[in-house]
């Protein structure tokens, strides 16, 4: 059986290796953004609706989140968060940019 301290060391070295490689593409950026946001806001993630490069080589990712679940589901409240990552995939900032009903049409 592995000791807890050994497990932590292995996780840390993997995290360091990931940071050294940076984000490999849009899919990787989306995954990093979703993971970082879910740790902070504790809402259910619905998906990623946009990924693009920022001017400094980092990433800007829009993540859709279920903020308030309601019955029927079409009246649930969702939000879109803009998550900014640096080139290594670390969170720089995030903010909610929209809030809407699931059944609402785009304007």
Short mmCIF file of N, CA and C in Angstrom, two decimals:
data_model
loop_
_atom_site.label_atom_id
_atom_site.label_comp_id
_atom_site.label_asym_id
_atom_site.label_seq_id
_atom_site.Cartn_x
_atom_site.Cartn_y
_atom_site.Cartn_z
N UNK A 1 0.83 -1.19 0.00
CA UNK A 1 0.00 0.00 0.00
C UNK A 1 0.88 1.25 0.00
N UNK A 2 0.50 2.25 -0.74
CA UNK A 2 1.28 3.48 -0.85
C UNK A 2 0.95 4.41 0.32
N UNK A 3 1.96 5.02 0.87
CA UNK A 3 1.77 5.96 1.95
C UNK A 3 1.17 7.25 1.40
N UNK A 4 0.33 7.96 2.19
CA UNK A 4 -0.27 9.20 1.70
C UNK A 4 0.76 10.23 1.24
N UNK A 5 1.88 10.34 1.95
CA UNK A 5 2.93 11.29 1.55
C UNK A 5 3.50 10.99 0.19
N UNK A 6 3.65 9.69 -0.13
CA UNK A 6 4.17 9.31 -1.44
C UNK A 6 3.18 9.66 -2.54
N UNK A 7 1.91 9.46 -2.26
CA UNK A 7 0.88 9.79 -3.24
C UNK A 7 0.91 11.28 -3.56
N UNK A 8 1.05 12.10 -2.53
CA UNK A 8 1.09 13.54 -2.73
C UNK A 8 2.30 13.96 -3.58
N UNK A 9 3.45 13.35 -3.30
CA UNK A 9 4.64 13.69 -4.07
C UNK A 9 4.44 13.37 -5.55
N UNK A 10 3.86 12.24 -5.84
CA UNK A 10 3.65 11.85 -7.23
C UNK A 10 2.69 12.82 -7.92
N UNK A 11 1.62 13.24 -7.23
CA UNK A 11 0.66 14.19 -7.78
C UNK A 11 1.33 15.52 -8.05
N UNK A 12 2.17 15.98 -7.12
CA UNK A 12 2.86 17.25 -7.29
C UNK A 12 3.79 17.21 -8.50
N UNK A 13 4.55 16.13 -8.65
CA UNK A 13 5.47 16.06 -9.78
C UNK A 13 4.71 16.00 -11.10
N UNK A 14 3.54 15.35 -11.13
CA UNK A 14 2.73 15.33 -12.34
C UNK A 14 2.21 16.73 -12.64
N UNK A 15 1.75 17.45 -11.60
CA UNK A 15 1.26 18.82 -11.81
C UNK A 15 2.37 19.72 -12.34
N UNK A 16 3.57 19.58 -11.80
CA UNK A 16 4.70 20.37 -12.25
C UNK A 16 5.03 20.05 -13.70
N UNK A 17 5.01 18.77 -14.06
CA UNK A 17 5.28 18.38 -15.44
C UNK A 17 4.23 18.94 -16.38
N UNK A 18 2.97 18.95 -15.95
CA UNK A 18 1.90 19.51 -16.78
C UNK A 18 2.11 20.99 -16.98
N UNK A 19 2.48 21.71 -15.92
CA UNK A 19 2.72 23.14 -16.05
C UNK A 19 3.88 23.44 -16.98
N UNK A 20 4.94 22.63 -16.90
CA UNK A 20 6.10 22.86 -17.76
C UNK A 20 5.75 22.67 -19.23
N UNK A 21 4.87 21.72 -19.55
CA UNK A 21 4.45 21.49 -20.93
C UNK A 21 3.50 22.58 -21.41
N UNK A 22 2.72 23.16 -20.51
CA UNK A 22 1.73 24.14 -20.88
C UNK A 22 0.49 23.46 -21.45
N UNK A 23 -0.44 24.28 -21.91
CA UNK A 23 -1.67 23.77 -22.51
C UNK A 23 -1.36 23.39 -23.95
N UNK A 24 -1.75 22.18 -24.33
CA UNK A 24 -1.40 21.66 -25.65
C UNK A 24 -2.36 22.05 -26.75
N UNK A 25 -3.54 22.55 -26.42
CA UNK A 25 -4.50 22.92 -27.45
C UNK A 25 -5.82 23.32 -26.83
N UNK A 26 -6.80 23.57 -27.69
CA UNK A 26 -8.11 24.04 -27.23
C UNK A 26 -8.78 23.04 -26.30
N UNK A 27 -8.72 21.76 -26.62
CA UNK A 27 -9.34 20.74 -25.77
C UNK A 27 -8.71 20.73 -24.39
N UNK A 28 -7.41 20.83 -24.32
CA UNK A 28 -6.69 20.85 -23.05
C UNK A 28 -7.04 22.12 -22.27
N UNK A 29 -7.12 23.25 -22.96
CA UNK A 29 -7.49 24.52 -22.32
C UNK A 29 -8.89 24.43 -21.72
N UNK A 30 -9.83 23.84 -22.47
CA UNK A 30 -11.20 23.68 -21.98
C UNK A 30 -11.22 22.84 -20.71
N UNK A 31 -10.46 21.76 -20.71
CA UNK A 31 -10.41 20.87 -19.55
C UNK A 31 -9.82 21.59 -18.33
N UNK A 32 -8.73 22.32 -18.53
CA UNK A 32 -8.11 23.07 -17.42
C UNK A 32 -9.08 24.11 -16.87
N UNK A 33 -9.76 24.85 -17.75
CA UNK A 33 -10.68 25.90 -17.32
C UNK A 33 -11.86 25.31 -16.55
N UNK A 34 -12.43 24.23 -17.05
CA UNK A 34 -13.56 23.59 -16.38
C UNK A 34 -13.16 23.08 -15.00
N UNK A 35 -12.00 22.45 -14.90
CA UNK A 35 -11.52 21.94 -13.61
C UNK A 35 -11.30 23.07 -12.62
N UNK A 36 -10.66 24.14 -13.06
CA UNK A 36 -10.37 25.27 -12.17
C UNK A 36 -11.66 25.94 -11.70
N UNK A 37 -12.60 26.14 -12.61
CA UNK A 37 -13.85 26.80 -12.25
C UNK A 37 -14.68 25.94 -11.30
N UNK A 38 -14.73 24.64 -11.54
CA UNK A 38 -15.55 23.76 -10.69
C UNK A 38 -15.03 23.74 -9.25
N UNK A 39 -13.75 23.94 -9.06
CA UNK A 39 -13.20 24.00 -7.70
C UNK A 39 -13.62 25.26 -6.97
N UNK A 40 -13.92 26.32 -7.71
CA UNK A 40 -14.22 27.61 -7.10
C UNK A 40 -15.71 27.87 -6.89
N UNK A 41 -16.55 27.47 -7.84
CA UNK A 41 -17.95 27.88 -7.74
C UNK A 41 -18.90 26.80 -7.26
N UNK A 42 -18.51 25.54 -7.31
CA UNK A 42 -19.30 24.42 -6.78
C UNK A 42 -20.68 24.27 -7.44
N UNK A 43 -20.81 24.65 -8.69
CA UNK A 43 -22.04 24.41 -9.46
C UNK A 43 -21.76 23.31 -10.48
N UNK A 44 -22.82 22.69 -10.96
CA UNK A 44 -22.70 21.64 -11.97
C UNK A 44 -22.32 22.25 -13.32
N UNK A 45 -21.26 21.75 -13.92
CA UNK A 45 -20.85 22.26 -15.23
C UNK A 45 -21.70 21.62 -16.32
N UNK A 46 -22.20 22.44 -17.24
CA UNK A 46 -22.99 21.95 -18.36
C UNK A 46 -22.12 21.69 -19.58
N UNK A 47 -21.08 22.50 -19.76
CA UNK A 47 -20.21 22.32 -20.91
C UNK A 47 -19.41 23.57 -21.20
N UNK A 48 -18.61 23.48 -22.25
CA UNK A 48 -17.78 24.60 -22.70
C UNK A 48 -18.38 25.10 -24.01
N UNK A 49 -18.65 26.41 -24.08
CA UNK A 49 -19.28 26.95 -25.28
C UNK A 49 -18.33 27.73 -26.18
N UNK A 50 -17.12 28.05 -25.69
CA UNK A 50 -16.15 28.75 -26.53
C UNK A 50 -14.75 28.61 -25.96
N UNK A 51 -13.76 28.53 -26.86
CA UNK A 51 -12.35 28.50 -26.48
C UNK A 51 -11.60 29.33 -27.50
N UNK A 52 -10.78 30.27 -27.05
CA UNK A 52 -9.95 31.03 -27.98
C UNK A 52 -8.66 31.45 -27.29
N UNK A 53 -7.65 31.73 -28.08
CA UNK A 53 -6.35 32.19 -27.59
C UNK A 53 -6.46 33.65 -27.16
N UNK A 54 -5.78 33.98 -26.06
CA UNK A 54 -5.69 35.38 -25.66
C UNK A 54 -4.45 35.99 -26.31
N UNK A 55 -4.31 37.29 -26.23
CA UNK A 55 -3.19 37.98 -26.89
C UNK A 55 -1.83 37.57 -26.32
N UNK A 56 -1.79 37.17 -25.04
CA UNK A 56 -0.51 36.81 -24.41
C UNK A 56 -0.15 35.34 -24.55
N UNK A 57 -0.92 34.59 -25.37
CA UNK A 57 -0.63 33.18 -25.57
C UNK A 57 -1.38 32.26 -24.64
N UNK A 58 -2.16 32.85 -23.73
CA UNK A 58 -2.99 32.05 -22.83
C UNK A 58 -4.29 31.68 -23.53
N UNK A 59 -5.31 31.40 -22.74
CA UNK A 59 -6.58 30.96 -23.28
C UNK A 59 -7.74 31.66 -22.58
N UNK A 60 -8.81 31.92 -23.33
CA UNK A 60 -10.06 32.42 -22.78
C UNK A 60 -11.11 31.36 -23.11
N UNK A 61 -11.78 30.86 -22.06
CA UNK A 61 -12.73 29.76 -22.22
C UNK A 61 -14.06 30.17 -21.59
N UNK A 62 -15.16 29.97 -22.32
CA UNK A 62 -16.50 30.19 -21.78
C UNK A 62 -17.06 28.86 -21.32
N UNK A 63 -17.41 28.80 -20.03
CA UNK A 63 -17.94 27.58 -19.43
C UNK A 63 -19.38 27.83 -19.00
N UNK A 64 -20.29 26.95 -19.42
CA UNK A 64 -21.70 27.06 -19.04
C UNK A 64 -21.96 26.22 -17.81
N UNK A 65 -22.71 26.80 -16.86
CA UNK A 65 -22.89 26.22 -15.54
C UNK A 65 -24.38 26.26 -15.16
N UNK A 66 -24.85 25.21 -14.51
CA UNK A 66 -26.21 25.19 -13.97
C UNK A 66 -26.16 25.84 -12.59
N UNK A 67 -26.77 27.03 -12.46
CA UNK A 67 -26.72 27.73 -11.18
C UNK A 67 -27.92 27.40 -10.29
N UNK A 68 -29.12 27.31 -10.89
CA UNK A 68 -30.32 27.00 -10.11
C UNK A 68 -31.14 25.98 -10.89
N UNK A 69 -31.26 24.78 -10.33
CA UNK A 69 -32.06 23.74 -10.98
C UNK A 69 -33.53 23.94 -10.60
N UNK A 70 -34.40 23.87 -11.61
CA UNK A 70 -35.84 24.04 -11.38
C UNK A 70 -36.62 22.98 -12.14
N UNK A 71 -37.87 22.82 -11.75
CA UNK A 71 -38.77 21.91 -12.46
C UNK A 71 -39.89 22.77 -13.04
N UNK A 72 -40.15 22.72 -14.32
CA UNK A 72 -39.49 21.89 -15.32
C UNK A 72 -38.08 22.41 -15.62
N UNK A 73 -37.27 21.54 -16.19
CA UNK A 73 -35.87 21.82 -16.46
C UNK A 73 -35.66 23.04 -17.35
N UNK A 74 -36.64 23.33 -18.21
CA UNK A 74 -36.49 24.47 -19.13
C UNK A 74 -36.50 25.81 -18.40
N UNK A 75 -36.89 25.83 -17.14
CA UNK A 75 -36.88 27.07 -16.37
C UNK A 75 -35.65 27.19 -15.46
N UNK A 76 -34.75 26.21 -15.50
CA UNK A 76 -33.52 26.27 -14.71
C UNK A 76 -32.68 27.47 -15.14
N UNK A 77 -31.92 28.01 -14.20
CA UNK A 77 -31.05 29.15 -14.50
C UNK A 77 -29.63 28.67 -14.76
N UNK A 78 -29.10 29.07 -15.90
CA UNK A 78 -27.72 28.76 -16.27
C UNK A 78 -26.92 30.05 -16.33
N UNK A 79 -25.63 29.92 -16.33
CA UNK A 79 -24.74 31.07 -16.45
C UNK A 79 -23.55 30.69 -17.31
N UNK A 80 -23.00 31.68 -17.96
CA UNK A 80 -21.77 31.50 -18.71
C UNK A 80 -20.67 32.27 -17.99
N UNK A 81 -19.59 31.57 -17.70
CA UNK A 81 -18.43 32.17 -17.05
C UNK A 81 -17.29 32.25 -18.05
N UNK A 82 -16.61 33.39 -18.07
CA UNK A 82 -15.41 33.54 -18.88
C UNK A 82 -14.21 33.26 -17.98
N UNK A 83 -13.42 32.27 -18.37
CA UNK A 83 -12.27 31.83 -17.58
C UNK A 83 -11.02 32.14 -18.38
N UNK A 84 -10.08 32.85 -17.77
CA UNK A 84 -8.82 33.18 -18.44
C UNK A 84 -7.70 32.37 -17.83
N UNK A 85 -6.95 31.68 -18.70
CA UNK A 85 -5.81 30.87 -18.28
C UNK A 85 -4.53 31.45 -18.85
N UNK A 86 -3.42 31.29 -18.13
CA UNK A 86 -2.13 31.67 -18.70
C UNK A 86 -1.66 30.55 -19.63
N UNK A 87 -0.54 30.74 -20.36
CA UNK A 87 -0.08 29.70 -21.30
C UNK A 87 0.18 28.33 -20.65
N UNK A 88 0.46 28.31 -19.35
CA UNK A 88 0.71 27.05 -18.65
C UNK A 88 -0.57 26.36 -18.23
N UNK A 89 -1.72 27.04 -18.36
CA UNK A 89 -2.99 26.45 -17.99
C UNK A 89 -3.45 26.81 -16.59
N UNK A 90 -2.76 27.73 -15.93
CA UNK A 90 -3.15 28.16 -14.59
C UNK A 90 -4.19 29.27 -14.68
N UNK A 91 -5.13 29.27 -13.74
CA UNK A 91 -6.21 30.25 -13.71
C UNK A 91 -5.66 31.64 -13.40
N UNK A 92 -6.02 32.60 -14.23
CA UNK A 92 -5.67 34.00 -13.98
C UNK A 92 -6.87 34.71 -13.37
N UNK A 93 -8.03 34.55 -14.02
CA UNK A 93 -9.25 35.18 -13.51
C UNK A 93 -10.47 34.50 -14.12
N UNK A 94 -11.62 34.75 -13.50
CA UNK A 94 -12.88 34.30 -14.06
C UNK A 94 -13.95 35.30 -13.69
N UNK A 95 -15.03 35.33 -14.49
CA UNK A 95 -16.15 36.20 -14.18
C UNK A 95 -17.39 35.69 -14.89
N UNK A 96 -18.55 35.94 -14.29
CA UNK A 96 -19.80 35.56 -14.93
C UNK A 96 -20.15 36.62 -15.95
N UNK A 97 -20.39 36.20 -17.18
CA UNK A 97 -20.68 37.16 -18.24
C UNK A 97 -22.14 37.12 -18.69
N UNK A 98 -22.88 36.07 -18.32
CA UNK A 98 -24.29 35.98 -18.69
C UNK A 98 -25.02 35.05 -17.74
N UNK A 99 -26.31 35.31 -17.58
CA UNK A 99 -27.19 34.43 -16.81
C UNK A 99 -28.50 34.35 -17.57
N UNK A 100 -29.05 33.14 -17.72
CA UNK A 100 -30.22 32.97 -18.58
C UNK A 100 -31.01 31.72 -18.20
N UNK A 101 -32.28 31.66 -18.62
CA UNK A 101 -33.10 30.47 -18.45
C UNK A 101 -32.71 29.46 -19.50
N UNK A 102 -32.73 28.19 -19.16
CA UNK A 102 -32.36 27.14 -20.10
C UNK A 102 -33.20 27.20 -21.37
N UNK A 103 -34.48 27.49 -21.26
CA UNK A 103 -35.37 27.50 -22.40
C UNK A 103 -35.33 28.79 -23.22
N UNK A 104 -34.57 29.78 -22.77
CA UNK A 104 -34.53 31.07 -23.48
C UNK A 104 -33.75 30.94 -24.78
N UNK A 105 -34.22 31.65 -25.79
CA UNK A 105 -33.52 31.67 -27.07
C UNK A 105 -32.39 32.68 -27.05
N UNK A 106 -31.36 32.42 -27.86
CA UNK A 106 -30.27 33.40 -27.99
C UNK A 106 -30.82 34.66 -28.62
N UNK A 107 -30.28 35.80 -28.22
CA UNK A 107 -30.74 37.06 -28.79
C UNK A 107 -29.84 37.54 -29.88
#
